[in-house]
Tab-separated table of C-alpha atoms and ligand atoms in Angstrom:
chain	number	residue	atom	x	y	z
A	1	MET	CA	122.474	-37.454	99.107
A	2	ASP	CA	118.925	-38.723	98.836
A	3	LYS	CA	117.542	-40.126	95.581
A	4	ASN	CA	115.752	-36.987	94.439
A	5	ARG	CA	118.784	-34.789	95.048
A	6	LEU	CA	120.991	-37.290	93.207
A	7	LYS	CA	118.616	-37.209	90.242
A	8	GLU	CA	118.635	-33.398	90.196
A	9	GLU	CA	122.433	-33.324	90.297
A	10	ILE	CA	122.686	-35.875	87.492
A	11	VAL	CA	120.342	-33.829	85.302
A	12	LYS	CA	122.389	-30.663	86.039
A	13	LEU	CA	125.702	-32.364	85.228
A	14	LYS	CA	124.266	-33.822	82.050
A	15	LYS	CA	123.392	-30.352	80.771
A	16	GLN	CA	126.695	-28.773	81.834
A	17	LYS	CA	128.730	-31.488	80.144
A	18	ASN	CA	126.567	-32.158	77.080
A	19	ALA	CA	126.268	-35.764	78.191
A	20	VAL	CA	123.725	-38.413	77.289
A	21	ILE	CA	122.752	-41.360	79.458
A	22	LEU	CA	122.021	-44.632	77.690
A	23	ALA	CA	120.488	-47.459	79.706
A	24	HIS	CA	119.861	-51.084	78.876
A	25	TYR	CA	116.455	-52.542	79.709
A	26	TYR	CA	118.060	-54.718	82.421
A	27	GLN	CA	119.229	-51.752	84.485
A	28	ASN	CA	117.773	-50.798	87.884
A	29	ASP	CA	114.471	-48.886	87.589
A	30	ASP	CA	116.031	-45.630	88.881
A	31	ILE	CA	118.617	-45.729	86.136
A	32	GLN	CA	116.092	-46.496	83.408
A	33	GLN	CA	113.932	-43.668	84.684
A	34	ILE	CA	116.682	-41.055	84.463
A	35	ALA	CA	118.160	-42.288	81.169
A	36	ASP	CA	117.775	-40.271	77.978
A	37	ILE	CA	117.505	-43.440	75.936
A	38	ARG	CA	116.502	-46.937	77.026
A	39	GLY	CA	116.968	-49.859	74.719
A	40	ASP	CA	118.435	-53.223	73.874
A	41	SER	CA	122.033	-53.619	72.778
A	42	LEU	CA	121.344	-53.095	69.066
A	43	ALA	CA	119.246	-49.960	69.548
A	44	LEU	CA	121.792	-48.508	71.960
A	45	ALA	CA	124.704	-49.241	69.618
A	46	ILE	CA	122.877	-47.488	66.791
A	47	GLU	CA	121.955	-44.536	69.013
A	48	ALA	CA	125.553	-44.234	70.216
A	49	SER	CA	126.733	-43.889	66.625
A	50	ARG	CA	124.264	-41.070	65.918
A	51	LEU	CA	124.380	-39.006	69.077
A	52	ASP	CA	125.530	-35.446	69.095
A	53	ALA	CA	126.960	-35.445	72.622
A	54	ASP	CA	130.432	-35.015	74.093
A	55	ILE	CA	129.972	-37.711	76.714
A	56	ILE	CA	128.035	-40.972	76.635
A	57	VAL	CA	127.404	-42.528	80.022
A	58	PHE	CA	126.628	-46.141	79.298
A	59	CYS	CA	124.525	-47.845	81.936
A	60	GLY	CA	124.944	-51.464	80.976
A	61	VAL	CA	127.852	-53.864	81.018
A	62	ARG	CA	131.373	-53.378	79.689
A	63	PHE	CA	130.961	-54.875	76.210
A	64	MET	CA	128.095	-52.440	75.537
A	65	ALA	CA	130.174	-49.429	76.555
A	66	GLU	CA	133.055	-50.741	74.436
A	67	THR	CA	130.703	-51.067	71.469
A	68	ALA	CA	129.593	-47.452	71.986
A	69	LYS	CA	133.249	-46.362	72.006
A	70	VAL	CA	133.968	-48.304	68.827
A	71	VAL	CA	131.094	-46.662	66.952
A	72	SER	CA	131.747	-43.217	68.488
A	73	PRO	CA	135.515	-43.046	68.998
A	74	SER	CA	135.638	-39.260	69.309
A	75	LYS	CA	133.253	-39.261	72.261
A	76	LYS	CA	134.120	-39.851	75.870
A	77	VAL	CA	132.336	-43.070	76.876
A	78	LEU	CA	131.910	-43.733	80.582
A	79	LEU	CA	130.928	-46.951	82.333
A	80	PRO	CA	129.792	-45.949	85.840
A	81	VAL	CA	131.075	-49.160	87.466
A	82	MET	CA	134.465	-50.548	86.467
A	83	ASP	CA	133.656	-54.213	86.981
A	84	ALA	CA	130.207	-54.311	85.382
A	85	ASP	CA	131.278	-57.232	83.219
A	86	CYS	CA	129.229	-59.813	81.357
A	87	PRO	CA	130.032	-63.405	82.386
A	88	LEU	CA	128.782	-64.636	78.991
A	89	ALA	CA	131.175	-62.313	77.138
A	90	ASP	CA	134.027	-63.555	79.333
A	91	MET	CA	133.417	-67.115	78.102
A	92	ALA	CA	135.166	-66.365	74.783
A	93	THR	CA	138.641	-64.947	74.212
A	94	LYS	CA	140.264	-63.820	71.001
A	95	GLU	CA	142.895	-66.576	71.235
A	96	ALA	CA	140.306	-69.316	71.776
A	97	VAL	CA	138.180	-68.066	68.862
A	98	LEU	CA	141.198	-68.001	66.538
A	99	LYS	CA	142.148	-71.524	67.629
A	100	LYS	CA	138.619	-72.819	67.003
A	101	LYS	CA	138.541	-71.102	63.628
A	102	GLU	CA	141.763	-72.796	62.642
A	103	GLU	CA	140.417	-76.186	63.744
A	104	LEU	CA	137.204	-75.758	61.754
A	105	GLY	CA	138.837	-74.442	58.608
A	106	ASP	CA	136.696	-72.323	56.352
A	107	VAL	CA	134.155	-70.617	58.656
A	108	VAL	CA	132.666	-67.175	59.087
A	109	VAL	CA	132.866	-65.938	62.671
A	110	VAL	CA	129.554	-64.458	63.790
A	111	SER	CA	129.892	-62.990	67.229
A	112	TYR	CA	127.003	-62.017	69.387
A	113	VAL	CA	127.487	-58.410	70.458
A	114	ASN	CA	127.860	-59.871	73.975
A	115	THR	CA	131.583	-60.411	73.422
A	116	ASN	CA	134.551	-58.420	74.658
A	117	VAL	CA	136.118	-56.083	72.121
A	118	ASP	CA	139.130	-58.356	71.428
A	119	VAL	CA	136.774	-61.063	70.132
A	120	LYS	CA	135.086	-58.524	67.862
A	121	THR	CA	138.464	-57.722	66.293
A	122	VAL	CA	138.605	-61.289	64.937
A	123	SER	CA	134.929	-61.559	63.973
A	124	ASP	CA	133.478	-61.234	60.484
A	125	ILE	CA	130.143	-59.863	61.620
A	126	CYS	CA	128.381	-59.178	64.914
A	127	CYS	CA	124.749	-59.762	65.774
A	128	THR	CA	122.364	-59.156	68.637
A	129	SER	CA	119.504	-61.357	69.772
A	130	ALA	CA	117.217	-59.050	67.747
A	131	ASN	CA	118.925	-59.663	64.421
A	132	ALA	CA	120.946	-62.899	64.852
A	133	VAL	CA	118.745	-64.955	62.526
A	134	ASN	CA	118.740	-62.257	59.832
A	135	VAL	CA	122.488	-61.741	60.131
A	136	VAL	CA	123.245	-65.433	59.625
A	137	LYS	CA	120.663	-65.677	56.808
A	138	SER	CA	122.335	-62.724	55.086
A	139	LEU	CA	125.692	-64.507	54.752
A	140	LYS	CA	126.613	-66.078	51.468
A	141	GLU	CA	129.031	-68.436	53.239
A	142	LYS	CA	127.599	-71.750	54.409
A	143	ARG	CA	129.745	-72.541	57.474
A	144	VAL	CA	129.375	-70.360	60.552
A	145	LEU	CA	131.085	-70.311	63.944
A	146	PHE	CA	128.596	-68.705	66.336
A	147	VAL	CA	130.186	-67.166	69.458
A	148	PRO	CA	129.614	-67.246	72.473
A	149	ASP	CA	126.000	-68.101	73.468
A	150	ARG	CA	125.091	-71.708	72.724
A	151	ASN	CA	121.368	-71.183	73.307
A	152	LEU	CA	121.066	-68.248	70.925
A	153	GLY	CA	123.311	-70.134	68.499
A	154	GLU	CA	121.002	-73.140	68.667
A	155	PHE	CA	117.988	-70.880	68.080
A	156	VAL	CA	119.735	-69.468	64.992
A	157	LYS	CA	120.507	-72.989	63.800
A	158	GLU	CA	116.837	-73.943	64.133
A	159	ASN	CA	115.817	-70.943	62.044
A	160	VAL	CA	118.478	-70.998	59.347
A	161	LYS	CA	118.390	-74.374	57.692
A	162	ASP	CA	120.822	-73.828	54.850
A	163	LYS	CA	123.917	-73.174	56.988
A	164	GLU	CA	126.162	-75.350	59.076
A	165	VAL	CA	126.354	-73.546	62.422
A	166	PHE	CA	129.058	-74.477	64.927
A	167	LEU	CA	128.235	-73.498	68.508
A	168	TRP	CA	130.497	-72.071	71.180
A	169	ASP	CA	129.939	-73.524	74.637
A	170	GLY	CA	128.980	-70.279	76.384
A	171	TYR	CA	125.801	-69.285	78.157
A	172	CYS	CA	124.263	-66.431	80.095
A	173	PRO	CA	124.029	-67.495	83.752
A	174	THR	CA	120.807	-65.500	84.224
A	175	HIS	CA	118.901	-67.074	81.317
A	176	GLU	CA	120.431	-70.522	81.716
A	177	GLU	CA	118.690	-70.709	85.109
A	178	PHE	CA	115.205	-70.879	83.576
A	179	LYS	CA	113.806	-74.386	83.950
A	180	ILE	CA	110.905	-75.961	82.093
A	181	GLU	CA	109.500	-77.186	85.437
A	182	GLN	CA	109.299	-73.577	86.695
A	183	LEU	CA	107.594	-72.551	83.483
A	184	ASN	CA	105.104	-75.420	83.768
A	185	GLU	CA	104.228	-74.388	87.304
A	186	LEU	CA	103.457	-70.863	86.118
A	187	LYS	CA	101.414	-72.245	83.233
A	188	LYS	CA	99.345	-74.207	85.731
A	189	ALA	CA	98.768	-71.103	87.853
A	190	TYR	CA	98.014	-68.861	84.821
A	191	PRO	CA	96.658	-71.171	82.093
A	192	GLU	CA	95.642	-68.255	79.843
A	193	ALA	CA	99.015	-66.519	80.047
A	194	ARG	CA	101.078	-65.911	76.918
A	195	ILE	CA	104.733	-66.880	77.212
A	196	ALA	CA	107.541	-64.659	75.885
A	197	VAL	CA	111.178	-65.644	76.370
A	198	HIS	CA	114.640	-64.536	75.300
A	199	PRO	CA	116.611	-66.830	72.953
A	200	GLU	CA	119.422	-67.091	75.528
A	201	SER	CA	117.006	-69.374	77.414
A	202	PRO	CA	117.437	-73.171	77.240
A	203	LYS	CA	115.738	-75.035	74.398
A	204	ALA	CA	112.978	-76.661	76.492
A	205	VAL	CA	111.885	-73.213	77.685
A	206	ARG	CA	112.075	-71.713	74.186
A	207	ASP	CA	110.077	-74.587	72.739
A	208	ALA	CA	107.266	-74.029	75.248
A	209	ALA	CA	107.020	-70.288	74.513
A	210	ASP	CA	104.515	-68.436	72.329
A	211	PHE	CA	107.195	-65.930	71.411
A	212	VAL	CA	111.010	-66.065	71.388
A	213	GLY	CA	112.825	-62.786	70.844
A	214	SER	CA	115.118	-60.053	72.080
A	215	THR	CA	114.175	-57.689	74.890
A	216	SER	CA	112.778	-55.194	72.390
A	217	GLY	CA	110.999	-58.060	70.625
A	218	ILE	CA	109.387	-59.139	73.906
A	219	ILE	CA	108.348	-55.539	74.619
A	220	ASP	CA	106.674	-55.266	71.187
A	221	TYR	CA	105.046	-58.681	71.488
A	222	VAL	CA	103.490	-57.906	74.878
A	223	SER	CA	102.176	-54.520	73.702
A	224	LYS	CA	100.573	-56.041	70.613
A	225	THR	CA	99.108	-59.131	72.284
A	226	ASP	CA	95.808	-59.201	74.147
A	227	GLY	CA	95.695	-60.898	77.526
A	228	ASP	CA	95.891	-60.220	81.246
A	229	ASP	CA	98.858	-62.386	82.127
A	230	PHE	CA	102.275	-62.830	80.551
A	231	ILE	CA	105.006	-65.242	81.563
A	232	ILE	CA	108.386	-63.646	80.932
A	233	GLY	CA	111.698	-65.414	80.388
A	234	THR	CA	114.359	-62.746	80.581
A	235	GLU	CA	116.107	-60.495	83.106
A	236	GLU	CA	113.513	-58.819	85.281
A	237	GLY	CA	114.694	-55.250	84.559
A	238	ILE	CA	112.496	-55.533	81.460
A	239	LEU	CA	109.457	-55.281	83.744
A	240	TYR	CA	110.058	-51.515	84.042
A	241	GLU	CA	109.317	-50.977	80.344
A	242	LEU	CA	106.611	-53.652	80.206
A	243	ARG	CA	104.672	-52.088	83.093
A	244	LEU	CA	105.134	-48.597	81.703
A	245	ASN	CA	103.634	-49.616	78.358
A	246	ASN	CA	101.012	-52.044	79.714
A	247	PRO	CA	99.762	-50.846	83.101
A	248	THR	CA	96.818	-53.259	83.203
A	249	LYS	CA	98.733	-56.433	82.317
A	250	ASN	CA	100.343	-58.793	84.840
A	251	PHE	CA	103.828	-60.223	84.473
A	252	HIS	CA	105.275	-63.393	85.951
A	253	VAL	CA	109.001	-64.033	85.622
A	254	ILE	CA	109.977	-67.699	85.236
A	255	GLY	CA	111.339	-68.935	88.562
A	256	GLY	CA	109.922	-65.872	90.359
A	257	SER	CA	112.999	-63.723	89.770
A	258	ALA	CA	115.834	-63.360	87.230
A	259	VAL	CA	118.597	-60.930	88.058
A	260	CYS	CA	121.837	-60.164	86.248
A	261	PHE	CA	123.999	-58.975	89.142
A	262	ASN	CA	126.409	-57.205	86.824
A	263	MET	CA	123.647	-55.156	85.236
A	264	LYS	CA	122.441	-54.167	88.685
A	265	LYS	CA	125.825	-52.883	89.874
A	266	ILE	CA	125.085	-49.408	88.503
A	267	THR	CA	123.246	-47.195	90.982
A	268	LEU	CA	122.277	-43.522	91.028
A	269	GLU	CA	125.360	-42.868	93.211
A	270	SER	CA	127.786	-44.525	90.824
A	271	LEU	CA	126.134	-42.831	87.840
A	272	TYR	CA	126.400	-39.440	89.561
A	273	GLU	CA	130.065	-39.967	90.523
A	274	SER	CA	130.951	-41.230	87.070
A	275	LEU	CA	129.465	-38.152	85.430
A	276	ARG	CA	130.891	-35.741	88.022
A	277	ASP	CA	134.465	-37.110	87.838
A	278	GLU	CA	134.238	-38.385	84.244
A	279	LYS	CA	135.259	-41.855	85.305
A	280	HIS	CA	135.562	-44.763	84.278
A	281	GLN	CA	136.435	-43.995	80.727
A	282	ILE	CA	136.520	-46.683	78.057
A	283	ILE	CA	139.906	-46.396	76.377
A	284	LEU	CA	140.615	-48.443	73.265
A	285	ASP	CA	143.595	-48.201	70.964
A	286	PRO	CA	142.952	-47.040	67.374
A	287	GLU	CA	143.793	-50.429	65.856
A	288	THR	CA	141.299	-52.223	68.091
A	289	ILE	CA	138.651	-49.652	67.200
A	290	GLU	CA	139.347	-50.051	63.493
A	291	LEU	CA	139.190	-53.852	63.589
A	292	ALA	CA	136.146	-54.069	65.883
A	293	LYS	CA	134.244	-51.454	63.902
A	294	LYS	CA	133.970	-53.585	60.764
A	295	PRO	CA	131.829	-56.438	62.192
A	296	ILE	CA	129.706	-53.967	64.172
A	297	GLU	CA	129.045	-51.738	61.157
A	298	ARG	CA	128.311	-54.788	59.056
A	299	MET	CA	125.733	-55.815	61.676
A	300	ILE	CA	124.153	-52.362	61.825
A	301	SER	CA	123.667	-52.462	58.055
A	302	ILE	CA	121.508	-55.613	58.389
A	303	LYS	CA	117.850	-54.999	59.124
A	304	ARG	CA	116.230	-56.103	62.361
A	305	ASN	CA	113.904	-59.122	62.431
B	1	SF4	S1	121.962	-60.854	81.371
B	1	SF4	FE1	123.466	-62.411	80.762
B	1	SF4	S2	124.188	-61.781	78.773
B	1	SF4	FE2	123.166	-59.999	79.691
B	1	SF4	S3	124.816	-58.878	80.694
B	1	SF4	FE3	123.939	-60.252	82.233
B	1	SF4	S4	125.211	-62.101	82.097
B	1	SF4	FE4	125.624	-60.910	80.249
């Protein structure tokens, strides 16, 4: 089937099945274009909990679809590609988190939403890159184990001075690749450019930026900031939304390109087949849902930055 036909069929199936397509900003352009809702992980988690649909097709990576299932257990949640996993999430396991917690003694476990569901079941509260600082600030406890992204954890530590934050040694392979030398080269080529980067980026890159924030934060920053050129430090799928909102501005991704291969596994074909055959369903047992729901709901109750 060609692209246009695939899109028509997806729209038809969506209506027939009362389905909604959610897409993360890092998805392929075709997927973002056909989605009912585009967003970052926090916005999509909130939307998933409010939607009046029988089926949610989650175009993102596994932990996001799991989060949607946890907040909407009565809905059928589909992940179009089985192995769309997040390498960062896979860097922490429930057993390892429990072991670390025991070693550290009295700590609150704050887990980035980029964790697999088993880690959420042993977390006190979740956060996203949009609200991580606020979430940690909101805690009355002083000692925090931040799991699993060490760069975001370090960013939180820099912004919350009254807590002792212990970092997990995980990282996002896509953001970890950004180098200060690449950023400096772009700065030389575009001296007037504003620099906006994601907090999963290494410290040297964050320190050189005009703005550090989540994908939705970067989107807001670019829309509200004057200028012709912007240097962007996050996965390049964000360019779809940036160009849509700012057709006259130019964007330059650090290093020339930044791709999360797992995010890009979902195509129009796999989305169509997933919706047609109602595969691959996220199945979680009720106990897991109950335990994972608490830290996610606690996060949702905290306001965004
Ligand atoms: S961009 Fe990084 S954190 Fe996001 S899904 Fe890909 S590997 Fe995971």
